[in-house]
Coordinates of C-alpha atoms in Angstrom, one line a residue:
Chain O
M12 CA 0.0 0.0 0.0
T13 CA 1.1 3.5 -0.7
R14 CA -0.5 5.0 2.3
H15 CA 1.1 8.1 3.8
P16 CA 2.9 7.2 7.1
L17 CA 1.2 10.2 8.7
A18 CA -2.2 8.7 7.7
R19 CA -1.5 5.6 9.7
R20 CA -0.4 7.6 12.7
G21 CA -3.5 9.7 12.2
F22 CA -5.6 6.7 12.1
L23 CA -4.2 5.4 15.4
A24 CA -4.6 8.9 16.9
A25 CA -8.2 8.9 15.6
A26 CA -8.8 5.4 17.1
S27 CA -7.4 6.4 20.5
T28 CA -9.4 9.6 20.5
L29 CA -12.4 7.5 19.7
A30 CA -11.8 5.3 22.7
A31 CA -11.6 8.3 25.0
A32 CA -14.3 10.3 23.2
P33 CA -16.8 11.4 25.8
A34 CA -14.2 12.8 28.3
F35 CA -11.6 14.3 26.0
G36 CA -13.5 14.7 22.8
Q37 CA -12.7 18.4 22.2
S38 CA -9.1 18.6 23.7
A39 CA -7.1 17.3 20.7
P40 CA -9.2 17.4 17.5
T41 CA -8.0 15.2 14.7
L42 CA -9.3 15.0 11.2
L43 CA -8.6 12.2 8.7
N44 CA -9.0 13.1 5.0
V45 CA -9.2 10.0 2.8
S46 CA -8.2 11.0 -0.7
Y47 CA -7.0 9.5 -4.0
D48 CA -3.6 9.3 -5.5
P49 CA -2.5 12.5 -7.2
T50 CA -3.8 14.9 -4.5
R51 CA -0.8 14.3 -2.2
E52 CA 1.0 17.5 -2.8
F53 CA -2.1 19.7 -2.9
Y54 CA -3.5 18.5 0.4
R55 CA -0.2 18.7 2.1
A56 CA -0.2 22.4 1.3
F57 CA -3.9 22.8 2.0
N58 CA -3.7 21.2 5.4
T59 CA -1.1 23.7 6.6
A60 CA -3.2 26.6 5.2
F61 CA -6.4 25.3 6.8
T62 CA -4.7 24.7 10.2
A63 CA -3.5 28.3 10.2
H64 CA -7.0 29.6 9.2
W65 CA -8.8 27.4 11.8
T66 CA -6.5 28.3 14.8
G67 CA -6.6 32.0 13.7
G68 CA -10.3 31.8 14.5
G69 CA -9.4 30.9 18.1
Q70 CA -10.0 27.2 17.7
P71 CA -7.7 24.5 19.2
R72 CA -5.0 23.3 16.8
P73 CA -6.3 20.2 14.9
T74 CA -4.1 17.3 13.7
I75 CA -5.0 16.7 10.1
S76 CA -3.8 13.6 8.3
T77 CA -4.4 12.5 4.8
S78 CA -4.4 9.1 3.3
H79 CA -3.9 8.4 -0.4
G80 CA -4.5 5.5 -2.7
G81 CA -6.6 4.4 -5.7
S82 CA -10.0 6.1 -5.4
G83 CA -12.0 2.8 -5.4
R84 CA -9.7 1.2 -2.8
Q85 CA -9.9 4.2 -0.6
A86 CA -13.7 4.2 -0.7
R87 CA -13.6 0.5 0.2
S88 CA -11.5 1.2 3.2
V89 CA -14.1 3.8 4.5
I90 CA -16.9 1.2 3.9
D91 CA -14.8 -1.3 5.8
G92 CA -14.5 1.0 8.8
L93 CA -11.6 3.4 8.3
A94 CA -12.7 6.4 10.4
A95 CA -12.5 9.1 7.7
D96 CA -14.0 12.5 8.6
V97 CA -14.0 13.6 5.0
V98 CA -13.5 11.9 1.7
T99 CA -12.0 13.7 -1.3
L100 CA -12.1 11.2 -4.1
A101 CA -11.6 11.0 -7.9
L102 CA -15.2 10.4 -8.9
A103 CA -18.7 10.7 -7.5
Y104 CA -19.3 7.0 -8.1
D105 CA -17.0 6.1 -5.3
V106 CA -18.6 8.6 -2.9
D107 CA -22.0 7.1 -3.9
A108 CA -20.7 3.7 -3.0
I109 CA -20.0 4.9 0.5
A110 CA -23.3 6.7 0.7
E111 CA -25.2 3.6 -0.4
R112 CA -23.9 1.9 2.7
G113 CA -25.2 4.6 5.0
Y114 CA -22.1 6.4 5.9
I115 CA -22.9 9.6 4.0
A116 CA -26.4 11.2 3.5
P117 CA -27.7 10.4 0.0
D118 CA -28.0 14.1 -0.9
W119 CA -24.3 14.7 -0.3
Q120 CA -23.7 16.2 -3.7
R121 CA -26.2 19.1 -3.1
R122 CA -24.7 20.1 0.3
L123 CA -21.7 22.0 -1.1
P124 CA -21.5 24.4 -4.1
E125 CA -20.7 23.2 -7.6
N126 CA -22.0 19.6 -7.0
S127 CA -19.6 19.3 -4.1
C128 CA -16.6 19.6 -6.5
P129 CA -14.5 22.5 -5.4
Y130 CA -11.9 22.1 -8.2
T131 CA -11.9 20.4 -11.5
S132 CA -9.4 18.8 -13.8
T133 CA -9.4 17.4 -17.2
I134 CA -7.6 14.8 -19.3
V135 CA -4.6 15.8 -21.4
L136 CA -2.0 14.0 -23.5
L137 CA 1.6 13.7 -22.4
V138 CA 4.1 13.0 -25.2
R139 CA 7.9 12.6 -25.4
R140 CA 10.4 15.2 -26.3
G141 CA 9.7 17.0 -29.6
N142 CA 6.5 15.0 -30.0
P143 CA 8.0 12.5 -32.4
K144 CA 4.7 10.9 -33.4
A145 CA 3.1 14.3 -34.1
V146 CA 0.2 13.8 -31.7
R147 CA -2.1 16.9 -31.8
D148 CA -5.5 15.4 -30.8
W149 CA -7.3 12.2 -29.8
G150 CA -7.5 11.1 -33.5
D151 CA -3.8 10.9 -33.8
L152 CA -3.7 8.2 -31.1
L153 CA -5.3 5.8 -33.6
K154 CA -2.5 6.2 -36.2
P155 CA -0.6 2.9 -36.7
G156 CA 2.6 2.6 -34.6
V157 CA 1.4 4.9 -31.8
S158 CA 1.4 3.2 -28.5
I159 CA -0.6 4.5 -25.6
I160 CA -0.2 4.2 -21.8
T161 CA -3.2 4.4 -19.5
P162 CA -4.0 2.6 -16.3
N163 CA -6.8 0.0 -16.2
P164 CA -10.3 1.6 -16.1
K165 CA -11.4 -1.3 -13.9
T166 CA -9.1 -0.4 -11.1
S167 CA -8.3 3.3 -11.7
G168 CA -10.6 6.3 -11.4
G169 CA -8.3 8.4 -13.5
A170 CA -8.3 5.8 -16.3
R171 CA -12.1 5.9 -16.4
W172 CA -11.9 9.6 -17.0
N173 CA -9.3 8.9 -19.8
Y174 CA -11.6 6.4 -21.4
L175 CA -14.7 8.7 -21.2
A176 CA -12.8 11.7 -22.5
F177 CA -11.8 9.7 -25.6
W178 CA -15.3 8.3 -26.0
A179 CA -16.7 11.8 -25.8
W180 CA -14.3 13.0 -28.5
A181 CA -15.2 10.0 -30.8
L182 CA -18.9 10.7 -30.3
H183 CA -18.3 14.4 -31.2
E184 CA -16.6 13.6 -34.5
P185 CA -18.8 14.0 -37.6
G186 CA -21.0 11.0 -38.0
G187 CA -20.1 9.8 -34.5
T188 CA -22.4 7.2 -32.9
S189 CA -21.9 4.9 -29.9
A190 CA -21.1 2.2 -32.5
T191 CA -18.2 4.2 -34.0
A192 CA -17.1 5.3 -30.6
E193 CA -16.9 1.7 -29.4
Q194 CA -14.9 0.8 -32.5
A195 CA -12.5 3.7 -31.8
V196 CA -12.1 2.9 -28.2
T197 CA -11.4 -0.8 -29.1
Q198 CA -8.8 0.3 -31.5
L199 CA -7.3 2.6 -28.8
F200 CA -6.9 -0.2 -26.3
R201 CA -5.4 -2.5 -28.9
Q202 CA -2.6 0.0 -28.9
V203 CA -2.1 -0.1 -25.1
P204 CA 0.7 -2.4 -24.3
V205 CA 0.6 -2.3 -20.5
L206 CA -2.4 -1.7 -18.1
D207 CA -1.2 -0.7 -14.7
A208 CA -3.5 -0.7 -11.7
G209 CA -3.2 3.0 -10.9
A210 CA -2.2 6.4 -12.4
R211 CA 1.1 6.6 -10.6
G212 CA 2.2 3.2 -11.7
S213 CA 1.3 4.0 -15.3
L214 CA 3.4 7.2 -15.1
T215 CA 6.4 5.2 -14.0
T216 CA 5.8 2.8 -16.9
F217 CA 5.7 5.7 -19.3
A218 CA 8.4 8.0 -17.9
Q219 CA 10.9 5.6 -16.3
R220 CA 10.4 2.3 -18.2
N221 CA 10.1 4.2 -21.5
Q222 CA 7.0 2.3 -22.7
G223 CA 4.6 3.9 -25.1
D224 CA 4.5 7.2 -27.0
V225 CA 1.5 8.9 -25.3
F226 CA 0.4 9.0 -21.7
L227 CA -3.2 9.8 -21.0
S228 CA -3.1 11.8 -17.8
W229 CA -4.9 14.1 -15.4
E230 CA -3.9 17.6 -16.2
N231 CA -2.4 18.1 -12.7
E232 CA -0.5 14.8 -13.0
A233 CA 0.9 15.9 -16.3
H234 CA 2.3 19.1 -14.8
L235 CA 3.7 17.0 -11.9
A236 CA 5.4 14.7 -14.4
L237 CA 7.1 17.6 -16.1
Q238 CA 8.6 18.7 -12.8
E239 CA 9.4 15.2 -11.7
F240 CA 11.2 14.1 -14.9
P241 CA 12.7 17.4 -16.2
Q242 CA 15.4 15.5 -18.1
A243 CA 12.8 13.5 -20.1
G244 CA 11.6 16.7 -21.9
L245 CA 7.9 15.5 -21.8
E246 CA 5.4 17.8 -23.4
I247 CA 1.7 18.4 -22.7
I248 CA -0.7 18.3 -25.6
Y249 CA -4.2 19.8 -25.0
P250 CA -6.7 18.0 -27.2
S251 CA -9.6 19.8 -29.0
L252 CA -12.1 18.4 -26.6
S253 CA -11.9 16.7 -23.3
I254 CA -14.0 15.8 -20.3
L255 CA -14.6 18.0 -17.2
A256 CA -13.3 15.8 -14.4
E257 CA -15.1 16.7 -11.2
P258 CA -13.4 15.1 -8.1
P259 CA -16.0 15.4 -5.3
V260 CA -15.6 16.0 -1.6
A261 CA -18.0 15.0 1.2
V262 CA -18.2 14.9 5.0
V263 CA -18.6 11.3 6.2
D264 CA -21.7 11.9 8.4
R265 CA -21.7 8.7 10.4
N266 CA -18.0 9.1 11.4
V267 CA -18.1 12.9 12.3
E268 CA -21.2 12.4 14.4
R269 CA -19.6 9.6 16.4
R270 CA -16.3 11.5 16.7
G271 CA -17.7 15.0 17.3
T272 CA -15.7 16.5 14.5
K273 CA -18.7 17.7 12.4
A274 CA -17.9 21.4 12.6
L275 CA -14.2 20.9 11.9
A276 CA -14.9 18.6 8.9
E277 CA -17.4 21.0 7.4
A278 CA -15.1 24.0 7.8
Y279 CA -12.3 22.0 6.2
L280 CA -14.3 21.3 3.1
Q281 CA -15.7 24.9 2.9
H282 CA -12.2 26.3 3.1
L283 CA -11.5 24.5 -0.2
Y284 CA -13.9 27.0 -1.8
S285 CA -12.3 30.1 -0.2
P286 CA -9.9 32.2 -2.3
E287 CA -7.0 30.7 -0.4
G288 CA -8.2 27.1 -1.1
Q289 CA -8.8 27.9 -4.7
Q290 CA -5.4 29.5 -5.2
L291 CA -3.7 26.5 -3.7
A292 CA -5.7 24.2 -6.0
A293 CA -4.6 26.3 -9.0
R294 CA -1.0 26.3 -7.8
H295 CA -1.2 22.5 -7.8
H296 CA -2.7 22.5 -11.3
Y297 CA -6.3 21.8 -10.4
R298 CA -8.7 24.1 -12.3
P299 CA -10.3 26.4 -9.7
R300 CA -14.0 27.1 -9.7
D301 CA -13.5 30.7 -8.6
R302 CA -13.5 32.8 -11.8
A303 CA -11.3 35.4 -10.4
V304 CA -8.6 32.9 -9.4
L305 CA -9.0 31.1 -12.8
A306 CA -8.5 34.4 -14.6
E307 CA -5.4 35.1 -12.4
A308 CA -3.9 31.8 -13.4
G309 CA -4.4 32.7 -17.1
A310 CA -2.6 30.7 -19.7
R311 CA -1.7 27.9 -17.3
F312 CA -5.2 26.5 -17.9
P313 CA -5.7 26.8 -21.7
A314 CA -9.4 27.1 -22.5
M315 CA -10.7 23.8 -24.0
E316 CA -14.1 22.5 -24.9
L317 CA -15.1 20.3 -21.9
V318 CA -18.1 18.0 -21.7
T319 CA -19.5 16.9 -18.4
I320 CA -20.2 13.4 -17.4
Q321 CA -23.8 14.4 -16.8
D322 CA -24.4 15.8 -20.3
A323 CA -22.4 13.2 -22.2
F324 CA -23.0 10.1 -20.3
G325 CA -26.1 10.7 -18.1
G326 CA -24.1 10.6 -14.8
W327 CA -21.7 8.2 -13.2
A328 CA -24.0 5.4 -12.4
E329 CA -25.1 5.2 -16.0
A330 CA -21.5 5.5 -17.3
Q331 CA -20.3 2.8 -14.9
R332 CA -23.1 0.4 -15.9
T333 CA -22.6 0.9 -19.7
H334 CA -18.9 0.9 -19.8
F335 CA -17.0 -0.5 -16.8
S336 CA -19.2 -3.1 -15.2
D337 CA -18.5 -6.8 -15.9
G338 CA -19.8 -7.5 -19.4
G339 CA -19.8 -3.7 -20.3
V340 CA -18.2 -2.0 -23.3
F341 CA -14.7 -2.2 -21.8
D342 CA -14.9 -5.9 -21.2
R343 CA -16.1 -6.4 -24.8
I344 CA -12.8 -4.8 -26.0
Y345 CA -10.9 -7.8 -24.7
R346 CA -13.2 -10.5 -25.9
P347 CA -11.3 -12.9 -28.1
G348 CA -12.1 -13.1 -31.8
R349 CA -12.6 -9.4 -32.3
Chain I
M3 CA -14.2 -38.0 16.4
S4 CA -11.7 -40.9 16.6
A5 CA -9.0 -38.5 17.5
T6 CA -10.9 -37.3 20.6
T7 CA -11.7 -40.8 21.7
A8 CA -8.1 -41.8 21.2
L9 CA -7.0 -38.8 23.2
R10 CA -9.4 -39.5 26.0
S11 CA -8.5 -43.1 26.5
G12 CA -4.8 -42.5 25.9
S13 CA -4.3 -39.4 28.0
A14 CA -3.9 -41.2 31.3
R15 CA -1.3 -43.6 30.0
R16 CA 0.8 -41.3 27.8
A17 CA 4.4 -40.8 28.9
L18 CA 4.4 -37.2 27.5
P19 CA 1.8 -35.1 29.3
G20 CA 0.0 -32.0 27.9
L21 CA -1.5 -33.5 24.7
G22 CA -4.9 -32.2 25.5
L23 CA -3.8 -28.7 26.2
S24 CA -1.4 -28.3 23.4
L25 CA -3.8 -29.9 20.8
G26 CA -6.6 -27.6 22.1
V27 CA -4.4 -24.5 21.8
T28 CA -3.3 -25.6 18.3
L29 CA -6.8 -26.2 17.1
S30 CA -8.2 -23.0 18.5
W31 CA -5.4 -21.0 16.8
L32 CA -5.8 -22.9 13.5
G33 CA -9.6 -22.3 13.7
L34 CA -9.3 -18.6 14.4
I35 CA -6.6 -17.8 11.8
V36 CA -7.2 -20.3 9.1
L37 CA -10.5 -22.1 9.2
I38 CA -12.9 -19.1 10.0
P39 CA -11.5 -16.9 7.2
L40 CA -11.6 -19.9 4.8
A41 CA -15.1 -20.7 5.8
A42 CA -16.1 -17.1 5.0
L43 CA -14.5 -17.5 1.6
V44 CA -16.4 -20.7 1.0
I45 CA -19.8 -19.2 2.0
K46 CA -19.6 -15.8 0.3
P47 CA -19.8 -16.7 -3.4
W48 CA -23.1 -18.5 -3.1
S49 CA -25.0 -15.3 -2.7
L50 CA -24.7 -15.3 -6.5
G51 CA -26.3 -18.7 -6.7
L52 CA -24.8 -21.7 -8.5
A53 CA -25.6 -20.3 -11.9
G54 CA -23.9 -17.0 -10.9
V55 CA -20.8 -18.6 -9.6
T56 CA -20.6 -20.8 -12.8
A57 CA -21.0 -17.7 -15.0
V58 CA -18.2 -15.9 -13.1
L59 CA -15.8 -18.9 -13.5
M60 CA -16.7 -19.7 -17.1
D61 CA -16.0 -16.2 -18.2
D62 CA -13.3 -16.2 -20.9
R63 CA -11.3 -13.6 -19.1
V64 CA -11.4 -15.5 -15.8
Q65 CA -10.4 -18.7 -17.6
A66 CA -7.5 -17.0 -19.3
A67 CA -6.3 -15.6 -15.9
F68 CA -6.5 -19.1 -14.4
R69 CA -4.6 -20.7 -17.2
L70 CA -1.9 -18.0 -16.8
S71 CA -1.7 -18.2 -13.0
F72 CA -1.7 -22.0 -12.7
G73 CA 0.4 -22.6 -15.8
A74 CA 3.0 -20.1 -15.0
A75 CA 3.2 -21.2 -11.3
L76 CA 3.6 -24.9 -12.3
L77 CA 6.2 -24.0 -14.9
A78 CA 8.0 -21.8 -12.3
A79 CA 8.0 -24.7 -9.8
I80 CA 9.3 -27.1 -12.5
I81 CA 12.1 -24.8 -13.5
S82 CA 13.0 -24.2 -9.8
L83 CA 13.3 -28.0 -9.3
P84 CA 16.7 -28.5 -11.0
L85 CA 17.8 -24.9 -10.3
G86 CA 17.1 -25.2 -6.6
L87 CA 18.7 -28.7 -6.4
L88 CA 21.8 -27.4 -8.1
F89 CA 22.0 -24.4 -5.8
A90 CA 21.4 -26.5 -2.6
W91 CA 24.1 -28.9 -3.9
V92 CA 26.6 -26.1 -4.3
I93 CA 26.1 -24.6 -0.9
T94 CA 26.1 -27.9 1.0
R95 CA 28.8 -29.9 -0.9
Y96 CA 31.4 -27.4 -1.7
R97 CA 33.5 -25.1 0.5
F98 CA 34.4 -21.8 -1.2
P99 CA 34.8 -18.2 -0.1
G100 CA 31.5 -16.3 0.1
R101 CA 29.5 -19.5 0.6
R102 CA 27.8 -18.2 3.8
L103 CA 27.0 -15.0 2.0
L104 CA 25.4 -16.9 -0.8
D105 CA 23.5 -19.0 1.7
A106 CA 22.1 -15.9 3.4
L107 CA 21.2 -14.4 0.0
V108 CA 18.8 -17.3 -0.7
D109 CA 16.5 -16.1 2.1
L110 CA 16.4 -12.6 0.9
P111 CA 13.3 -13.1 -1.3
F112 CA 11.4 -14.3 1.8
A113 CA 12.1 -11.0 3.5
L114 CA 12.0 -8.5 0.6
P115 CA 8.6 -6.8 0.2
T116 CA 7.2 -8.3 -3.0
A117 CA 6.5 -4.9 -4.5
V118 CA 10.2 -4.1 -4.2
A119 CA 11.1 -7.3 -6.0
G120 CA 8.5 -6.6 -8.7
L121 CA 9.8 -3.1 -9.3
A122 CA 13.4 -4.3 -9.4
L123 CA 12.6 -7.1 -11.8
T124 CA 10.7 -4.7 -14.0
A125 CA 13.5 -2.2 -14.1
L126 CA 15.9 -5.0 -14.9
F127 CA 13.9 -6.6 -17.7
A128 CA 12.0 -3.7 -19.3
N129 CA 13.4 -3.0 -22.7
N130 CA 15.4 -0.1 -21.4
G131 CA 16.7 -2.1 -18.4
W132 CA 20.2 -3.6 -17.8
L133 CA 19.1 -7.1 -18.9
G134 CA 16.0 -6.4 -20.9
G135 CA 17.8 -3.8 -23.2
P136 CA 20.6 -6.1 -24.4
L137 CA 18.1 -9.0 -24.8
A138 CA 15.7 -6.9 -26.8
E139 CA 18.6 -5.6 -29.0
A140 CA 20.3 -8.9 -29.6
F141 CA 17.4 -11.3 -30.0
G142 CA 14.3 -9.0 -30.2
W143 CA 13.0 -10.6 -27.0
Q144 CA 10.6 -8.7 -24.8
I145 CA 10.4 -10.0 -21.3
A146 CA 8.7 -7.4 -19.1
Y147 CA 4.9 -7.0 -19.8
R148 CA 4.8 -10.5 -21.4
P149 CA 3.8 -13.9 -19.9
V150 CA 7.5 -14.7 -19.6
G151 CA 7.8 -11.7 -17.3
V152 CA 5.2 -13.3 -15.0
L153 CA 7.2 -16.5 -15.1
I154 CA 10.4 -14.8 -14.1
A155 CA 8.7 -13.1 -11.1
L156 CA 7.2 -16.5 -10.0
I157 CA 10.6 -18.3 -10.3
F158 CA 12.0 -15.5 -8.1
V159 CA 9.5 -16.2 -5.3
A160 CA 9.4 -20.0 -5.8
L161 CA 13.1 -20.8 -5.9
P162 CA 14.0 -20.1 -2.2
F163 CA 11.3 -22.6 -1.1
M164 CA 12.9 -25.3 -3.3
I165 CA 16.4 -24.6 -2.0
R166 CA 15.4 -24.5 1.7
S167 CA 13.4 -27.8 1.4
V168 CA 16.2 -29.7 -0.3
E169 CA 19.2 -28.3 1.6
P170 CA 18.8 -29.9 5.0
V171 CA 18.1 -33.3 3.5
L172 CA 21.1 -33.0 1.3
R173 CA 23.2 -31.9 4.3
D174 CA 22.2 -35.0 6.3
L175 CA 22.8 -37.3 3.4
T176 CA 26.1 -38.9 4.3
L177 CA 28.8 -39.5 1.7
E178 CA 29.0 -43.2 2.7
G179 CA 26.0 -44.2 0.5
E180 CA 27.6 -42.6 -2.5
E181 CA 31.0 -44.2 -1.6
A182 CA 29.4 -47.6 -1.2
A183 CA 27.7 -47.3 -4.6
A184 CA 31.1 -46.4 -6.1
T185 CA 32.9 -49.4 -4.6
L186 CA 30.1 -51.6 -5.9
G187 CA 30.9 -50.4 -9.4
A188 CA 28.2 -47.8 -10.0
T189 CA 28.9 -45.0 -12.4
R190 CA 28.5 -41.5 -11.2
A191 CA 25.3 -41.1 -13.2
Q192 CA 24.0 -44.3 -11.6
T193 CA 24.9 -43.2 -8.1
L194 CA 23.0 -39.9 -8.7
R195 CA 20.0 -41.6 -10.2
R196 CA 19.7 -44.7 -7.9
V197 CA 21.2 -43.4 -4.6
V198 CA 21.0 -39.6 -4.3
L199 CA 17.9 -38.6 -6.1
P200 CA 15.5 -41.2 -4.4
A201 CA 16.7 -40.0 -1.0
L202 CA 16.0 -36.4 -2.1
A203 CA 12.7 -37.0 -3.9
P204 CA 10.3 -36.3 -0.9
A205 CA 12.1 -33.1 -0.1
L206 CA 12.0 -32.1 -3.8
I207 CA 8.3 -32.7 -3.9
T208 CA 7.8 -30.6 -0.7
G209 CA 9.8 -27.8 -2.2
F210 CA 7.8 -28.1 -5.5
G211 CA 4.5 -27.9 -3.6
L212 CA 5.6 -24.9 -1.4
G213 CA 7.1 -23.1 -4.4
F214 CA 4.0 -23.7 -6.5
G215 CA 1.6 -22.7 -3.7
R216 CA 3.5 -19.5 -3.1
A217 CA 3.7 -18.7 -6.9
V218 CA 0.0 -19.3 -7.6
G219 CA -1.1 -16.7 -5.1
E220 CA 1.7 -14.2 -5.7
Y221 CA 0.4 -10.7 -6.4
G222 CA 2.8 -8.0 -5.3
S223 CA 5.8 -8.7 -7.5
V224 CA 3.9 -9.9 -10.5
I225 CA 1.6 -6.9 -11.2
F226 CA 4.6 -4.7 -11.9
I227 CA 6.1 -6.9 -14.5
A228 CA 3.0 -8.5 -16.0
G229 CA 1.5 -5.6 -18.0
N230 CA -1.9 -6.8 -16.7
M231 CA -3.6 -7.1 -20.1
P232 CA -6.9 -9.0 -20.0
M233 CA -6.7 -12.4 -21.8
S234 CA -2.9 -12.5 -21.9
T235 CA -1.0 -11.2 -18.9
E236 CA -3.7 -10.8 -16.3
I237 CA -3.2 -13.1 -13.3
A238 CA -6.1 -14.5 -11.3
P239 CA -5.2 -12.7 -8.0
L240 CA -5.4 -9.4 -9.9
L241 CA -8.8 -10.3 -11.2
I242 CA -9.9 -10.7 -7.5
V243 CA -8.6 -7.1 -6.8
V244 CA -10.4 -5.8 -9.9
K245 CA -13.7 -7.4 -8.8
L246 CA -13.3 -6.0 -5.3
E247 CA -12.7 -2.5 -6.7
Q248 CA -16.0 -2.8 -8.5
Y249 CA -17.6 -3.7 -5.1
D250 CA -18.3 -7.2 -6.5
D251 CA -17.4 -9.1 -3.3
A252 CA -19.2 -12.3 -4.2
G253 CA -17.6 -12.5 -7.7
A254 CA -14.1 -11.9 -6.1
A255 CA -14.9 -14.6 -3.5
A256 CA -15.9 -17.0 -6.3
V257 CA -12.6 -16.6 -8.1
G258 CA -10.8 -16.9 -4.7
L259 CA -12.6 -20.1 -3.9
A260 CA -11.9 -21.6 -7.2
M261 CA -8.2 -20.8 -6.8
L262 CA -8.3 -22.4 -3.3
V263 CA -9.9 -25.6 -4.5
L264 CA -7.6 -26.0 -7.5
A265 CA -4.5 -25.3 -5.5
F266 CA -5.7 -27.7 -2.8
V267 CA -6.3 -30.5 -5.3
I268 CA -2.8 -30.0 -6.8
L269 CA -1.1 -30.0 -3.4
L270 CA -3.1 -33.0 -2.3
A271 CA -1.9 -34.9 -5.4
L272 CA 1.7 -34.0 -4.6
N273 CA 1.2 -35.2 -1.0
V274 CA -0.1 -38.6 -2.2
L275 CA 2.8 -38.8 -4.6
Q276 CA 5.2 -38.1 -1.8
R277 CA 3.7 -40.7 0.4
R278 CA 3.9 -43.3 -2.3
L279 CA 7.6 -42.5 -2.8
R280 CA 8.3 -42.8 0.9
R281 CA 6.5 -46.1 1.1
G282 CA 8.4 -47.4 -2.0
R283 CA 11.7 -46.7 -0.3
A284 CA 10.8 -48.3 3.0

């Protein structure tokens, strides 16, 4: 597991607070944020900022820990009893899965502005130095000899966004139907030589093992890759159309009620929408919702045509059922004899 | 049943006291740590019904993953057999500088986190790696992200079991038998075939079984080098993880149960074979 060491300590601290809850509940507040893989750097900075903001209001200093991993696996940990106060995951489907089991109120997505998604991201293409395969848009991925790296949509939230972004583009092409899109996506995955389980593993395969010509990536991960592997000379290509990835956040009602951390957890998530939270998100290459902050960031977020999962796919539950469930479109790609 | 009656009638007369207590403690621990989780695994899939479980197991992708996992694990155990024997032979029969170091190195794969092993093997065998690069250039072979990559990772985890099973038996095997065979006019090949190998056979089978069992369930090191492509390099344990990530617990348990049953049958067969060999010698 790639869990942050602090998270484990936080979990222990949370557990011991829990044991002593009635007597010492308010003396040493702790908060556990269960998040997905690429948010590590962002929440490290945000936790520091929020702690300053919260103690500035005269509140006792909270201990905030963050746990990172694949979005689906993180959701499963919460369902299995990890005492998360808030979840900040890659897709609404995973938060829905937690809500279905009664940990979060069913109307969670209406409780915070912007569908409970304080920042957004999108899917971009990462290519090697000088773009040797001349990849300008999604269509270029289907050219013979282009090899593509993406994680497995069955195990990676980010990979599902990759897949759906490509599908949305294929549908948007002249004469595009779900049949032509399925054909295109089948062709795309024929050109994928390795399916890692998560986004970070895929990035290693692409950048360090030198596999593939194009890496399908979260926009913020792409920027991180440029910083991480400066000698590789990777370049970001913004396709003509992509998907608006909306990573949602939610307070885990059952846990905060039991632990008495409701006010802290709510303030934590609300601070994500504040100018400070939005600026931090932008600095870590998440697209801020706040128009002023977005304008300030300027050319760092090139304007693109972005479709939403609601408009293009009828929401996550629908997209999951059609594309990623067992027997769905993605499974058909790997059926033999096609 | 018969064990308890034997225990009751025998406890008074037994020279070594404490059978009741020690057996009780053993069985409770075994029940707590092995039997109860396994029972859960056996019960869970049936929420799908018999037809549902069959559908999960007959799926092409599941079948392909089983073929790869069991095929590669058997092959890894088969390859480890001569390799492990040779290695055990070298460290027990010869004295050379660095022997103790080599001996200690054998245990390293037991202690190394499997993810580290997987990363190291992938870095080594990817086509820009130290070994993978020259191999790809000279022969056009690709090892990482192919079934052969899975095989290499499985040999890595299976080999120490083979060596550690054979080594103590080989150490206890006195030279007198071999010397007697030589004085009776046996050739070296005959001595090896008729004297040394039969004595080692049970240990070799134990090592084979342990190595195979470990390889079939191996996850951590394989997923890095496998490439994880459905129908070709996707191992059965990964399929279990995939199903869990889709919140399909029953489907995951069905695959797990099938793996358990298959592995059990194979290990049981090895056990029977081992017993036959022992009896043959006695």
